XYZ file of C-alpha atoms in Angstrom:
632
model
C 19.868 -17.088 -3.718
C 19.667 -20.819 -3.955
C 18.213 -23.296 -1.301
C 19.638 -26.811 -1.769
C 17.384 -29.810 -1.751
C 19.584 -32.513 -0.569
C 19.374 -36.184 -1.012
C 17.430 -37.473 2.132
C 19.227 -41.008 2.285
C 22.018 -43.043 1.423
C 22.546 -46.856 1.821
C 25.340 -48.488 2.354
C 27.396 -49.742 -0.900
C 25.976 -52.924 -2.120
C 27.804 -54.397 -4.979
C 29.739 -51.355 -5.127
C 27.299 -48.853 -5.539
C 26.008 -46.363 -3.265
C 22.352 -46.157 -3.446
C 20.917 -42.763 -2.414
C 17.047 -40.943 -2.604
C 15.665 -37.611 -3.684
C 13.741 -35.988 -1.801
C 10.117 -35.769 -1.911
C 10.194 -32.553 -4.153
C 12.816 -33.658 -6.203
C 11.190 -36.765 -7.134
C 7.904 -35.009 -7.651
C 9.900 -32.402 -9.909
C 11.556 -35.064 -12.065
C 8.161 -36.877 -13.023
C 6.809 -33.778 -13.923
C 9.836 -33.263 -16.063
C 9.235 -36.815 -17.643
C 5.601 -36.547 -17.863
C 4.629 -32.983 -18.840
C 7.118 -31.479 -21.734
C 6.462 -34.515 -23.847
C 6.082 -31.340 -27.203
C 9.419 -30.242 -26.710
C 11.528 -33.088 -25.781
C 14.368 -31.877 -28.563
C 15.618 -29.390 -25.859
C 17.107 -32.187 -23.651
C 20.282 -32.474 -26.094
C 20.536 -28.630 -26.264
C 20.803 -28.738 -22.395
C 23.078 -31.857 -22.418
C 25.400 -29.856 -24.846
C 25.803 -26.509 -23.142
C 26.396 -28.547 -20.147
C 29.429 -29.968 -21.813
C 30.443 -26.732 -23.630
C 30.281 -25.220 -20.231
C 32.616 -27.903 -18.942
C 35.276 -27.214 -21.388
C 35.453 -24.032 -21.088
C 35.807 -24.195 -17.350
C 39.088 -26.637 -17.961
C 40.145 -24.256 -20.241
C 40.516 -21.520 -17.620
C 41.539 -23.690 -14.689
C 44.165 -25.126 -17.269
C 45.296 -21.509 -17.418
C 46.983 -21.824 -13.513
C 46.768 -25.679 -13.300
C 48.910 -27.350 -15.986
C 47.918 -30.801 -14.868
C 44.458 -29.506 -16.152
C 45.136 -28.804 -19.389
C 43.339 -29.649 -22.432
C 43.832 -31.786 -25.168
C 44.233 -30.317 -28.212
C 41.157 -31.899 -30.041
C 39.040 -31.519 -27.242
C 35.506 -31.225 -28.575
C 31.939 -32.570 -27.917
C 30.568 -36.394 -29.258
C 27.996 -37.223 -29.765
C 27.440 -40.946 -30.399
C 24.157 -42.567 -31.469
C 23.786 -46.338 -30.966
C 20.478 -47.567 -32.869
C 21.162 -51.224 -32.229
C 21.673 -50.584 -28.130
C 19.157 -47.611 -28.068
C 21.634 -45.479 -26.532
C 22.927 -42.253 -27.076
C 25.895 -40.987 -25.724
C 26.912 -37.447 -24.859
C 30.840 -36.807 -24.300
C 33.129 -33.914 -23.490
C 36.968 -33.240 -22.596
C 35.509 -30.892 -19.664
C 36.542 -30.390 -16.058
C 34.367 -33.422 -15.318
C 32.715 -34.193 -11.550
C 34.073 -35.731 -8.762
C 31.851 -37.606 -6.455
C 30.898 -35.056 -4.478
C 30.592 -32.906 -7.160
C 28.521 -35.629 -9.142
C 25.788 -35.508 -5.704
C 26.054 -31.811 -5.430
C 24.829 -31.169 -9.167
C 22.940 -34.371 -10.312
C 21.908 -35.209 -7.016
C 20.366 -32.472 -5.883
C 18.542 -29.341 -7.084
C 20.417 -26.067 -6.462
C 17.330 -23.942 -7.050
C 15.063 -21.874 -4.704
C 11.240 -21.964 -6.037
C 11.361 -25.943 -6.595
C 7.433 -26.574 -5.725
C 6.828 -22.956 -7.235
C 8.000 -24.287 -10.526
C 6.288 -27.690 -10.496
C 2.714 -25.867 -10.007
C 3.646 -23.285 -12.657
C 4.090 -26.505 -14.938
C 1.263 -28.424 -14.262
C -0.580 -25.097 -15.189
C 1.362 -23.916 -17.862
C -0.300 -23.966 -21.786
C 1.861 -26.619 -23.897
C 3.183 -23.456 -25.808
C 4.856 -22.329 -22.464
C 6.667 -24.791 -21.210
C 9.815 -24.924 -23.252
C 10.712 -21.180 -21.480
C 10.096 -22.931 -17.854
C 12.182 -24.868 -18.467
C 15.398 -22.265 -19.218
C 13.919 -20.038 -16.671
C 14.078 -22.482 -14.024
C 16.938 -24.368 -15.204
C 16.097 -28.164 -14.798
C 18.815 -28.573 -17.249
C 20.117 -31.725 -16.935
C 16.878 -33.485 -15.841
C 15.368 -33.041 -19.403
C 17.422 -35.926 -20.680
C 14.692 -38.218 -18.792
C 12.149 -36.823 -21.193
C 13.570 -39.282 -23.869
C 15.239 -41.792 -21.639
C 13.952 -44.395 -18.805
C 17.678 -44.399 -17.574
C 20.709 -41.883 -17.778
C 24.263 -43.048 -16.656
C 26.887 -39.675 -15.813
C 30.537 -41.549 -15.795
C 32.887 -38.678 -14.737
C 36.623 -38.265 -14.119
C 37.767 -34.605 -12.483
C 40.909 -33.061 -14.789
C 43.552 -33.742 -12.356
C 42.298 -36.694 -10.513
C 42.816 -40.609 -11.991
C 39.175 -41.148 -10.200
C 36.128 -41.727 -12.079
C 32.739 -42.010 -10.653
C 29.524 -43.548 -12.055
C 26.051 -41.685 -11.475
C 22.605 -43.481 -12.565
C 19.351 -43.273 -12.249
C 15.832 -44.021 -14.033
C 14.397 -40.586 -12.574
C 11.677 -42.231 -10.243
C 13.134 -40.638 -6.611
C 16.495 -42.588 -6.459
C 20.168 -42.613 -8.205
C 23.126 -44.792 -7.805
C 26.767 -43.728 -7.357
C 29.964 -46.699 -7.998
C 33.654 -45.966 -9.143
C 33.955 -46.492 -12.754
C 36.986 -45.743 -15.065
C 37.497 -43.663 -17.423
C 40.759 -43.186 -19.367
C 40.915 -39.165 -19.585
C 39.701 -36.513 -17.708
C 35.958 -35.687 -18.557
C 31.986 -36.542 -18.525
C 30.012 -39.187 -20.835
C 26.360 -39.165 -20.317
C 25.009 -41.921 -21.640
C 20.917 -41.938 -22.455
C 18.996 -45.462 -22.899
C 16.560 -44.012 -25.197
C 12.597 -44.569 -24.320
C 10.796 -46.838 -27.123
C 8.563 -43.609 -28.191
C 11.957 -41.429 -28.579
C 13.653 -43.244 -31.971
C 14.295 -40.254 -33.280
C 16.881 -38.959 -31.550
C 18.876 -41.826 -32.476
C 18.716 -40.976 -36.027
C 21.948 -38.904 -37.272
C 20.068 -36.398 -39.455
C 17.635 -35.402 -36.563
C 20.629 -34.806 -34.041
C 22.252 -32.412 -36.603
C 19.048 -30.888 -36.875
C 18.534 -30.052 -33.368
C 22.355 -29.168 -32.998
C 22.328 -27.393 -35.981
C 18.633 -25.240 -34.500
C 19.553 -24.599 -30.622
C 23.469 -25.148 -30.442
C 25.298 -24.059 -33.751
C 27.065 -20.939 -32.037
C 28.882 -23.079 -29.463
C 32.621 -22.790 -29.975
C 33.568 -25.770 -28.847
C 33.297 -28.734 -32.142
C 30.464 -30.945 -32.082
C 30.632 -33.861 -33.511
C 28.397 -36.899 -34.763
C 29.060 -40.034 -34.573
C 28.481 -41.564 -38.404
C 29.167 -44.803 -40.538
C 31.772 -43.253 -41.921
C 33.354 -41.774 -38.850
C 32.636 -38.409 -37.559
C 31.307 -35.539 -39.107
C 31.264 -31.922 -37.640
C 27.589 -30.779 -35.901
C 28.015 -27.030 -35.628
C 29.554 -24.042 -37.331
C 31.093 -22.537 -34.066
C 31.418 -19.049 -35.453
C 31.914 -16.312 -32.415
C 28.770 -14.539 -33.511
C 30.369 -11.145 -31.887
C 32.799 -10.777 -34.188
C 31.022 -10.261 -37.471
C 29.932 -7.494 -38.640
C 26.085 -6.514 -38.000
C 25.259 -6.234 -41.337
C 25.939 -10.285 -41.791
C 24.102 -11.708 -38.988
C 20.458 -12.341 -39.165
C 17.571 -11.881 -36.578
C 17.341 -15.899 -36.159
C 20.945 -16.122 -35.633
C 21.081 -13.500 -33.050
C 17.681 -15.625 -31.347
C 19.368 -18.788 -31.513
C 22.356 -17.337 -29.554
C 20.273 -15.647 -27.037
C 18.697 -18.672 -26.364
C 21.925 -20.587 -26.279
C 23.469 -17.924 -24.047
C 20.592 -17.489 -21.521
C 18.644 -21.013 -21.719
C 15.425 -19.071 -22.774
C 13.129 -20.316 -25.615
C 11.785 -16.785 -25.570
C 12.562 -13.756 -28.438
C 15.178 -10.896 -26.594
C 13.038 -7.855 -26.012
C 16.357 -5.817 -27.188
C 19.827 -6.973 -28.867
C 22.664 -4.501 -28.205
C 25.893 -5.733 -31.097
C 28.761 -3.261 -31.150
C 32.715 -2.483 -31.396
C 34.100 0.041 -28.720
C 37.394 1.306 -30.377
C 40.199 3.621 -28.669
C 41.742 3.387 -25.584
C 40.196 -0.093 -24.917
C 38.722 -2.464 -27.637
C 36.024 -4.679 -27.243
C 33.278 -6.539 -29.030
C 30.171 -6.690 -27.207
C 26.656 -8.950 -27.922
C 24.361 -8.364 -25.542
C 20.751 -9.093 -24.661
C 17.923 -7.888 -22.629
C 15.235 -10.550 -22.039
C 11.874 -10.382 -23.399
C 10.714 -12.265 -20.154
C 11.528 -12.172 -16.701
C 12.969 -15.518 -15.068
C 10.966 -16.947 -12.249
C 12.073 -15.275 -8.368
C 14.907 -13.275 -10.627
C 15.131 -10.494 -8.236
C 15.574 -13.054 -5.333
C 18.757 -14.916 -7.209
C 22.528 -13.944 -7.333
C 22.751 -10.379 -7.512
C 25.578 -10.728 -10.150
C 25.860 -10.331 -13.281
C 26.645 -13.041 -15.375
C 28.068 -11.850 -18.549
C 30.565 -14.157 -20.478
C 34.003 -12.523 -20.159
C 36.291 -13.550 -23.707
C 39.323 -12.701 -24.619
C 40.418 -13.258 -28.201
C 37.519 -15.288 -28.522
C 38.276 -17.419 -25.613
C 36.002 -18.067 -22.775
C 37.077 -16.757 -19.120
C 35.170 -16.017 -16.678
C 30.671 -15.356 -16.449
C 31.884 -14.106 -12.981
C 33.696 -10.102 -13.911
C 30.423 -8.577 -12.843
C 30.382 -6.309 -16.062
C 27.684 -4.691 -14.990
C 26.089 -3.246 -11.807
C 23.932 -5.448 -10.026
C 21.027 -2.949 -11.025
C 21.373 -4.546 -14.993
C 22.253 -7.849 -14.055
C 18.966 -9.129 -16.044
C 21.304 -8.318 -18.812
C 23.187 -11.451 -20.748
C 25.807 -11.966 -23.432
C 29.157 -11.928 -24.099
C 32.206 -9.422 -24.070
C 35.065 -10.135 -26.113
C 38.094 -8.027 -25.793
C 42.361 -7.908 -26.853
C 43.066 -5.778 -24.313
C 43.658 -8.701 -21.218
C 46.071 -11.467 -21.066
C 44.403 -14.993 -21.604
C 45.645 -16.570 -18.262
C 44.342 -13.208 -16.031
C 43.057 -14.469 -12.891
C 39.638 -13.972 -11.562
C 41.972 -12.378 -8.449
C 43.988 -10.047 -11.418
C 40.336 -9.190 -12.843
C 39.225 -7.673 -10.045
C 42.079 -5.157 -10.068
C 43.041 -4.264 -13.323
C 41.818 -1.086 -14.883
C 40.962 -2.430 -18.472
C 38.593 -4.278 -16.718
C 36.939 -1.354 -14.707
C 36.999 0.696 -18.229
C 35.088 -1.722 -19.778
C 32.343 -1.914 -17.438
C 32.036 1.532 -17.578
C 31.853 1.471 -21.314
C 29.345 -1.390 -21.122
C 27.035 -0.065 -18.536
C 26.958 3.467 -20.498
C 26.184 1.989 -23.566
C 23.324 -0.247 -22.162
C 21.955 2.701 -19.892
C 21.950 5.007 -22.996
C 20.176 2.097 -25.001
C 17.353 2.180 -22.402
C 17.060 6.403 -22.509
C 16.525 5.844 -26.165
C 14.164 3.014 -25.870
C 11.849 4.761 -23.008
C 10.915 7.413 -25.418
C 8.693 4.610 -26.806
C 6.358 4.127 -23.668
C 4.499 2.079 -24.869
C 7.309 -0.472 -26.049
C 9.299 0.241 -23.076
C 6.569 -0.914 -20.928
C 7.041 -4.800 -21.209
C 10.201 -4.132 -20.011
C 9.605 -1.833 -17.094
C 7.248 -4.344 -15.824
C 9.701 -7.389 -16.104
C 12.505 -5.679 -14.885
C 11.646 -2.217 -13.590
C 12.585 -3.004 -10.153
C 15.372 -4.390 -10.669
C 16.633 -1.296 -12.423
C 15.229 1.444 -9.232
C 17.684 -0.674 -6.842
C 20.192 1.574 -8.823
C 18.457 5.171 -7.923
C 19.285 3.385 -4.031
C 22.850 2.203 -4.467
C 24.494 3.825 -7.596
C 24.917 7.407 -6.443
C 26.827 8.383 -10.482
C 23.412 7.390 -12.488
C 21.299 7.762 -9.820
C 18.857 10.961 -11.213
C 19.143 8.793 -15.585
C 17.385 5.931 -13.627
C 15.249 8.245 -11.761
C 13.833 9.611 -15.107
C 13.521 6.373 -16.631
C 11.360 4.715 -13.956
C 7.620 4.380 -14.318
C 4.805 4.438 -11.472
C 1.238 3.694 -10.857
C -0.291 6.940 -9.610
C -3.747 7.446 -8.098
C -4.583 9.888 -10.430
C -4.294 7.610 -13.252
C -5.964 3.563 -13.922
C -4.946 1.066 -12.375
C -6.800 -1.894 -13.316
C -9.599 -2.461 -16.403
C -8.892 -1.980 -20.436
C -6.801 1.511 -19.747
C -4.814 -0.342 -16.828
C -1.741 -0.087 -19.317
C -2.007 3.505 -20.026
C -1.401 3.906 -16.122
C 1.986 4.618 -15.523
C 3.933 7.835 -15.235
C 7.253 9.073 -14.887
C 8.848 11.382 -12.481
C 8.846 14.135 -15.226
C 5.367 14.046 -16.321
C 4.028 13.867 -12.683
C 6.149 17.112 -12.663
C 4.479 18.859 -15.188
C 1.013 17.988 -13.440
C 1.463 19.717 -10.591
C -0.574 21.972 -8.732
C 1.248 25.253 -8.567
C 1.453 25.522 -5.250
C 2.888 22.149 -5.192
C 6.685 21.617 -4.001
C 6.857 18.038 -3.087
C 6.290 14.806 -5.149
C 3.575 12.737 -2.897
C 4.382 8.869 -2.951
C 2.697 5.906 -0.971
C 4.431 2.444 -0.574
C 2.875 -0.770 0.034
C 3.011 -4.325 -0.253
C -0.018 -4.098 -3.049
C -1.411 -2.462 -5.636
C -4.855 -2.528 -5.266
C -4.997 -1.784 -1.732
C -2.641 1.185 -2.075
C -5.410 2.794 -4.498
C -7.976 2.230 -2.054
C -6.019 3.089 0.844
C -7.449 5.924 3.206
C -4.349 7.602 2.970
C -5.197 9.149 -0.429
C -8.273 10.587 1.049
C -7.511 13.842 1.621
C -5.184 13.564 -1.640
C -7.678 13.141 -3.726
C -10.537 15.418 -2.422
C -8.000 18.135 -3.246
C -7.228 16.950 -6.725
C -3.353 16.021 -6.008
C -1.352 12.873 -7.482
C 0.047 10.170 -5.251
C 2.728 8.056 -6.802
C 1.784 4.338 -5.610
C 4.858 2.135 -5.050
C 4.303 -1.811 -4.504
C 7.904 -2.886 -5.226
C 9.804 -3.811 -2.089
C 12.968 -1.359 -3.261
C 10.444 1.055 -3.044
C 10.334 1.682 0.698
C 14.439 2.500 0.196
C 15.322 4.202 -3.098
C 13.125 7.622 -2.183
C 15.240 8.766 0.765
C 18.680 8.169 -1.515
C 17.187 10.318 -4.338
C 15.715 13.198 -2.609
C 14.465 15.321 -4.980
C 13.818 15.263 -8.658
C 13.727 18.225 -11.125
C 14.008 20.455 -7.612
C 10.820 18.963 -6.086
C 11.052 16.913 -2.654
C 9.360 13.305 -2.639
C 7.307 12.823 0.489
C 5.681 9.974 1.738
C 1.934 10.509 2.639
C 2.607 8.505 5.604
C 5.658 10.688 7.131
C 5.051 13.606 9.547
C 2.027 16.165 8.084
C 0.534 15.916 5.020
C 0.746 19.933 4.714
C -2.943 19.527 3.056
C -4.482 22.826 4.442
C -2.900 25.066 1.917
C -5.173 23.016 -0.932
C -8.778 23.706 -0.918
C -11.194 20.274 -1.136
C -12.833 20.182 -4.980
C -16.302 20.542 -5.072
C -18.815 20.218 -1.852
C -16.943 20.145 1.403
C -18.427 17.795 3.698
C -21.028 19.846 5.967
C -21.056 18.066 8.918
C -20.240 18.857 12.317
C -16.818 18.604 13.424
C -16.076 17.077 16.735
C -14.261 19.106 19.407
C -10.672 17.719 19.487
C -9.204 19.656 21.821
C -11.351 17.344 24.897
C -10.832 14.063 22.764
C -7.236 14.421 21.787
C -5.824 14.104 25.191
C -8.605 11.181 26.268
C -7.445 9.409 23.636
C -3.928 9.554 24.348
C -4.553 8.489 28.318
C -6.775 5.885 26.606
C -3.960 4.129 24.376
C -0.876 5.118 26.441
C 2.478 4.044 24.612
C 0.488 2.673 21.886
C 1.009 5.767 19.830
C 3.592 8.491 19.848
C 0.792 11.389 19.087
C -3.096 12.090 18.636
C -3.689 14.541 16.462
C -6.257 15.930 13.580
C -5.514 15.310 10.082
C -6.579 17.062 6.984
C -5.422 13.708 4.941
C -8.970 11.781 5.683
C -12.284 12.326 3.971
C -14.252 9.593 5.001
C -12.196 7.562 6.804
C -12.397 7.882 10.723
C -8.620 7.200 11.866
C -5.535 6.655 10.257
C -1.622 6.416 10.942
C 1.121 8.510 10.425
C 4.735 8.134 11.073
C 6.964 11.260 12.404
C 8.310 13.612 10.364
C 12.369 12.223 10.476
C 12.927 8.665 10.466
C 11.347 5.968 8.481
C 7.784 5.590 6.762
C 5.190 3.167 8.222
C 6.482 0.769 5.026
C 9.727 1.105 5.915
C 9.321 0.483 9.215
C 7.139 -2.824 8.373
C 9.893 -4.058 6.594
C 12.549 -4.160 8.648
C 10.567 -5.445 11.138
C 9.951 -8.349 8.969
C 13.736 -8.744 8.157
C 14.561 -8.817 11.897
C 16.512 -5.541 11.598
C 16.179 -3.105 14.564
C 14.525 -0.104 14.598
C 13.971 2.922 16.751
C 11.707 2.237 19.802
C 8.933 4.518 17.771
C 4.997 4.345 17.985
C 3.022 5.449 15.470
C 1.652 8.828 15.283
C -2.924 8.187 15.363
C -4.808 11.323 13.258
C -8.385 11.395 13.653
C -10.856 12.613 11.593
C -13.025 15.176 13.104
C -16.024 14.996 10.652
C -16.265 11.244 11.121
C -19.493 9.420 13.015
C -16.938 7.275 15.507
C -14.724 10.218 16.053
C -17.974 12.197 16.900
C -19.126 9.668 19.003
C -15.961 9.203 21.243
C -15.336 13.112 21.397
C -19.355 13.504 22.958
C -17.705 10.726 25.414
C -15.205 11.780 26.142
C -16.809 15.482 27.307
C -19.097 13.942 29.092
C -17.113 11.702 31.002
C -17.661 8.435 29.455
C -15.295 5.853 28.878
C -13.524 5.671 25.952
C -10.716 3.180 26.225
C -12.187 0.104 24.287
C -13.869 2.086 21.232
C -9.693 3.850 21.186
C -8.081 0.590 21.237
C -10.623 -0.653 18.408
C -10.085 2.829 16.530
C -5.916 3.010 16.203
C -6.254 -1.464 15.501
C -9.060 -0.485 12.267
C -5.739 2.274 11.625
C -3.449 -1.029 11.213
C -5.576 -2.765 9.507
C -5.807 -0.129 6.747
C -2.490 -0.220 6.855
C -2.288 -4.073 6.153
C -1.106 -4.658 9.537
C -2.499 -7.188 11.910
C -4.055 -5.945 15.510
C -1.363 -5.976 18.218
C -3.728 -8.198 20.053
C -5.849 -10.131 17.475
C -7.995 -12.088 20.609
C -8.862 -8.856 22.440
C -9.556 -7.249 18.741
C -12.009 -9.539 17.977
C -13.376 -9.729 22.094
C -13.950 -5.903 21.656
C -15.727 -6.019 18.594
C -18.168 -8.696 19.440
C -19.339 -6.954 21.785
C -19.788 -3.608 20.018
C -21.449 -5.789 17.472
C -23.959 -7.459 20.142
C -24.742 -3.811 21.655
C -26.146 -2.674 18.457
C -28.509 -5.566 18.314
C-alpha cells in the first residue's frame, strides 16, 4: 500500500521553469535526510546507481515489444567526477522520466509511514540508520546528504523530450525542458564543501566496488586517462556455492533488497530436470517498516539467461513475499511478456519448485527454536496468512507457527522461552481435552490478563493468545490440528464443567440465577442476545461471549472496524454467580429492586474487558458517578 504525498503548489513558468513545493512532510523528511545520516553518507551513490541499473533494465524489457526503445549496445552506467566544478555526475542509457514521471518519483514520496519514518530517525542510534534508510526507501533523496543542489535531466526512450528537475532539498524543486541527445537520466550532484571525497576517483571505486560490484550493468569512472571499469558484474547465481563467499552473498543481499542489514538465511541452488533454474534467494534478518501493510507481491527478480525481466512474476505466494532474490532460468523466451508469464506453465512449475524449496528450508530451520525465533517474530504473521488462504500447505504452516500461551511467560528474562507450537500444546493436554483453546486480541498483555482465561486457568488448561490481526481469520480455515478442534474462549460455551478447579474452590455463596437471569435480560433488552452463568470466570463478575456459530467477539470487532457488514448479533452476557455485584443484583432483583442501571454498568465493565468502548460513554460515566457518590 502506498499513500502519495503530492506536491502542494505549482507556479506558473517563469523563465521557463516551473517552480513547484513539497509538502510539509516532505520537506520535513528531506532535512532530516540532509541533517541526520551525516556517518553514512557513502550510501547515496549506491542508491543513485541501482536507480540507474534499475532503469536499464526496465528499457531492456520494454525494448523487448517496443523497438523504438531499444538499447544501445554499450549502454552502461558513468560516472563522472568533476573536482574543478565540484560536481559529480551520475548517467545511464535507462528508460529515463518524462515530466510527469520526473513529479511522480522525484517530486513526491510514494511511501505510506512518511512521519512514522522521520520520528524513527530522529530516534534511531547512529549505528541504525543506514537500514532506515533501505527499509524505508528514501532512495534518491540521499544524494542531498553530500550535495546542496541535485539537477535530474531526463529524456523517456521513445520520446525526443527532455525535462530538467532541480532542487537544493529545502521544500521546493524546479522543472524546465532541457535537451538531451539520447534517451536516458544524468543526475548531476554539486557536491557540499565537507563532501570532497566523493569527488576523488579511488573513493568512488571504493564505494562501487563495497555496495554495487554485483550489478550487471558496466560501471564506469570517469579518469584522466579515459574510463576505467567500476564493477565486476558477475551474475552471482551462477557460480558454484563453493566459490562465493559470505561477504559476497551480503553485499548482494544488500544490493538486491536496499538493506544494510546481514540475511537471517541465504537459500543458493540449481533445480535440474524437467525445468532448470538457478535460484539466490534471501530471507531478511529484519523486518521492513509497515511490511505487512505494503504490496502483497512478491518481488523476486525474474532472469532469463542472465537477463533481467520482470520483479513482477509473483514467484512466490503472497504468504513468503518477505522473501528477495533472483531466479534465473533457460527454460523462457527472452521477449515473454508479463501477459505470456502469467500463462505459461514453466512459469507455474517454477513457483512451485521455489515455494517448496523455501517452505522445506523453513521446516528444517524451525527445528532450531531458538534460531527460528528472530524470524517468527519478524515475519511470523506474514507466513499464518497462508494457513487462511493456501488450502495445499495449509496444515506445514500450521506446524511451523509459534504462539504466546497463558500457560507459558510472556514478558520478563524468560519472555523468549514463551512460545509454543501447535504440536507441543498437543502433547500438553489434559486428557480429557479435545479442543485447542485460543484467545485473539488486539494486545498481548491484555490478552494474558484478560478475564476470559479465568476459568482457564483455575482448571490448569492452556489458552493460545493470538495478537496478530490474521489471527481472528486463519483458525476457522484450519479447523483442526493433529485431530483436535481449535476453539475460541469467546465462542458459544466454554464446556469448563467437565474440569475440576485446582486447589481451593472458592467457598462463597452463589447467587440464585434463575430470579436474576431473566431481570437482567428485561433490564438490558436487545443489548445482549443471552444471560446466562458461566463456568469461564473466577473472579471476574461479568463477561462476554459470542454464540456458538458465527464469528468470535475479535472477529466481529474487526470487521466492524473495516466497515464490512455483519450479522445483526448481540453479544451473549455470562455472569458470575460467586461474584459480590452479581450477588448484589440477584438479592435485587428477588426482592423487587431495580436493577437496570447497575445491568447497564455490568455488560459496559464486559466491553471494557474486552477493549471495547461503552455503547454510551456519557451515560457510562453518569451511572458511575453516581454509584461512586452513594458509597460516600
Amino acid at each position: 500500500m502506498t499513500e502519495q504525498t503530492t506536491s502542494t503548489q505549482s507556479s506558473a513558468p517563469q523563465g521557463g521553469a516551473e517552480q513547484h513545493e513539497f509538502s510539509a512532510e516532505v520537506g520535513r523528511l528531506l532535512d532530516l535526510v540532509v541533517h541526520s545520516l551525516y556517518s553514512e553518507r557513502e550510501i547515496f551513490l549506491r542508491e543513485l546507481v541501482a536507480n540507474s541499473a534499475d532503469a536499464t533494465d526496465r528499457r531492456r524489457f520494454e525494448a523487448l515489444t517496443d523497438g523504438a526503445r531499444a538499447l544501445p549496445e554499450d549502454a552502461k552506467i558513468r560516472i563522472n567526477p568533476d573536482k574543478e566544478a565540484r560536481l559529480l555526475t551520475i548517467s545511464d542509457d535507462g528508460s529515463g522520466m518524462s515530466r510527469e514521471e520526473l513529479v511522480s518519483n522525484l517530486g513526491t514520496i510514494a511511501r505510506s509511514g512518511t512521519r512514522a519514518f522521520g520520528q524513527q530517525l530522529e530516534s534511531a542510534k547512529p549505528e541504525d540508520k543506514p537500514n532506515l534508510i533501505g527499509q524505508f526507501g528514501v532512495g534518491f533523496y540521499a544524494a542531498f546528504m553530500v550535495a546542496d543542489r541535485v539537477e535530474v535531466v531526463s529524456r523517456r526512450a521513445g520520446s525526443e523530450e527532455a525535462w530538467r528537475w532541480a532542487s537544493e532539498g529545502k521544500g521546493a524543486y524546479t522543472l524546465e525542458p532541457a535537451t538531451r541527445e539520447k534517451a536516458g537520466t544524468d543526475i548531476t550532484l554539486h557536491i557540499k564543501e565537507d563532501a570532497d571525497e566523493f569527488l576523488d576517483t579511488w573513493r568512488l571505486q571504493a564505494i562501487i566496488r563495497k555496495w554495487a560490484d554485483h550489478i550487471s550493468w558496466p560501471i564506469t569512472i570517469l579518469k584522466e586517462d579515459g574510463e576505467s571499469p567500476a564493477n565486476e558484474g558477475t551474475a552471482l547465481w551462477r557460480k558454484p556455492k563453493s566459490e562465493v563467499t559470505e561477504e559476497q552473498l551480503n553485499d548482494f543481499y544488500r544490493h538486491v533488497t536496499h538493506n544494510f542489514d546481514t540475511p537471517w538465511a541465504t537459500l543458493h541452488w540449481r533445480a535440474e530436470g524437467t525445468i532448470e533454474f538457478t535460484s539466490l534467494l534471501f530471507i531478511p534478518g529484519s523486518r521492513p517498516f509497515e511490511f505487512s501493510e505494503q504490496s502483497r507481491e512478491s518481488r523476486i527478480r525474474l532472469h532469463v539467461r542472465r537477463m533481467f525481466i520482470t520483479d513482477d512474476a509473483n514467484l512466490v505466494p503472497s504468504w513468503l513475499r518477505f522473501v528477495q532474490g533472483v531466479v534465473d532460468t533457460e527454460d523462457l523466451p527472452l521477449n515473454v511478456s508479463r501477459e505470456m508469464l502469467q500463462a505459461t506453465p514453466v512459469l507455474a512449475r517454477i513457483r512451485k519448485a521455489v515455494t517448496g524449496r523455501v517452505l522445506t528450508d523453513l521446516k528444517n530451520r524451525a527445528k532450531d527454536a531458538e534460531t527460528f525465533l528472530p524470524f517468527w517474530e519478524n515475519f511470523g504473521a506474514i507466513v499464518k496468512e497462508g494457513v487462511w488462504e493456501d488450502a495445499e500447505h495449509r496444515t506445514e504452516l500450521a506446524g511451523l507457527a509459534r504462539f504466546r500461551s497463558s500457560a507459558l511467560p510472556t514478558d520478563g528474562e524468560d519472555a523468549a522461552k514463551g512460545w509454543t507450537t501447535l504440536g507441543d500444546y498437543v502433547a500438553r493436554m489434559k486428557p480429557e481435552q479435545d479442543a485447542i483453546y485460543f484467545l485473539t486480541g488486539d494486545n498481548e498483555d491484555a490478552l494474558a490478563k484478560s478475564p476470559q482465561l479465568e476459568g482457564f486457568r483455575a482448571r490448569g488448561i492452556e489458552v493460545l493468545l493470538l495478537s496478530d490481526p490474521v489471527d481472528a481469520f486463519w483458525p476457522e480455515r484450519l479447523s483442526s490440528f493433529e485431530g483436535k478442534t481449535l476453539r475460541s474462549v469467546t465462542q458459544g460455551h466454554a464446556d469448563l464443567e467437565k474440569f475440576a478447579i485446582e486447589g481451593e474452590a472458592d467457598a462463597g455463596d452463589a447467587a440464585d440465577l434463575d430470579i436474576l437471569i431473566p431481570a437482567l435480560k428485561e433490564a438490558l433488552g436487545e443489548s445482549v442476545s443471552e444471560v446466562r452463568g458461566t463456568d469461564r470466570l473466577v473472579s471476574s463478575a461479568v463477561v462476554l461471549a459470542a454464540p456458538e456459530h458465527g464469528p468470535d467477539l475479535q472477529l466481529q470487532k474487526l470487521m466492524r472496524r473495516s466497515g464490512q457488514k455483519i450479522p445483526d448479533s448481540a453479544p451473549i452476557l455470562e455472569v458470575n454467580a460467586r461474584n459480590p455485584l452479581i450477588r448484589t443484583l440477584a438479592r435485587r432483583a428477588a426482592e423487587k429492586e431495580p436493577i437496570a442501571e447497575l445491568a447497564q454498568v455490568a455488560l459496559d465493565i464486559a466491553r471494557i474487558q474486552d477493549g471495547e468502548a461503552p455503547k454510551d460513554p456519557a451515560a457510562f460515566a453518569q451511572r458511575l458517578t453516581a454509584l461512586l457518590a452513594a458509597q460516600a
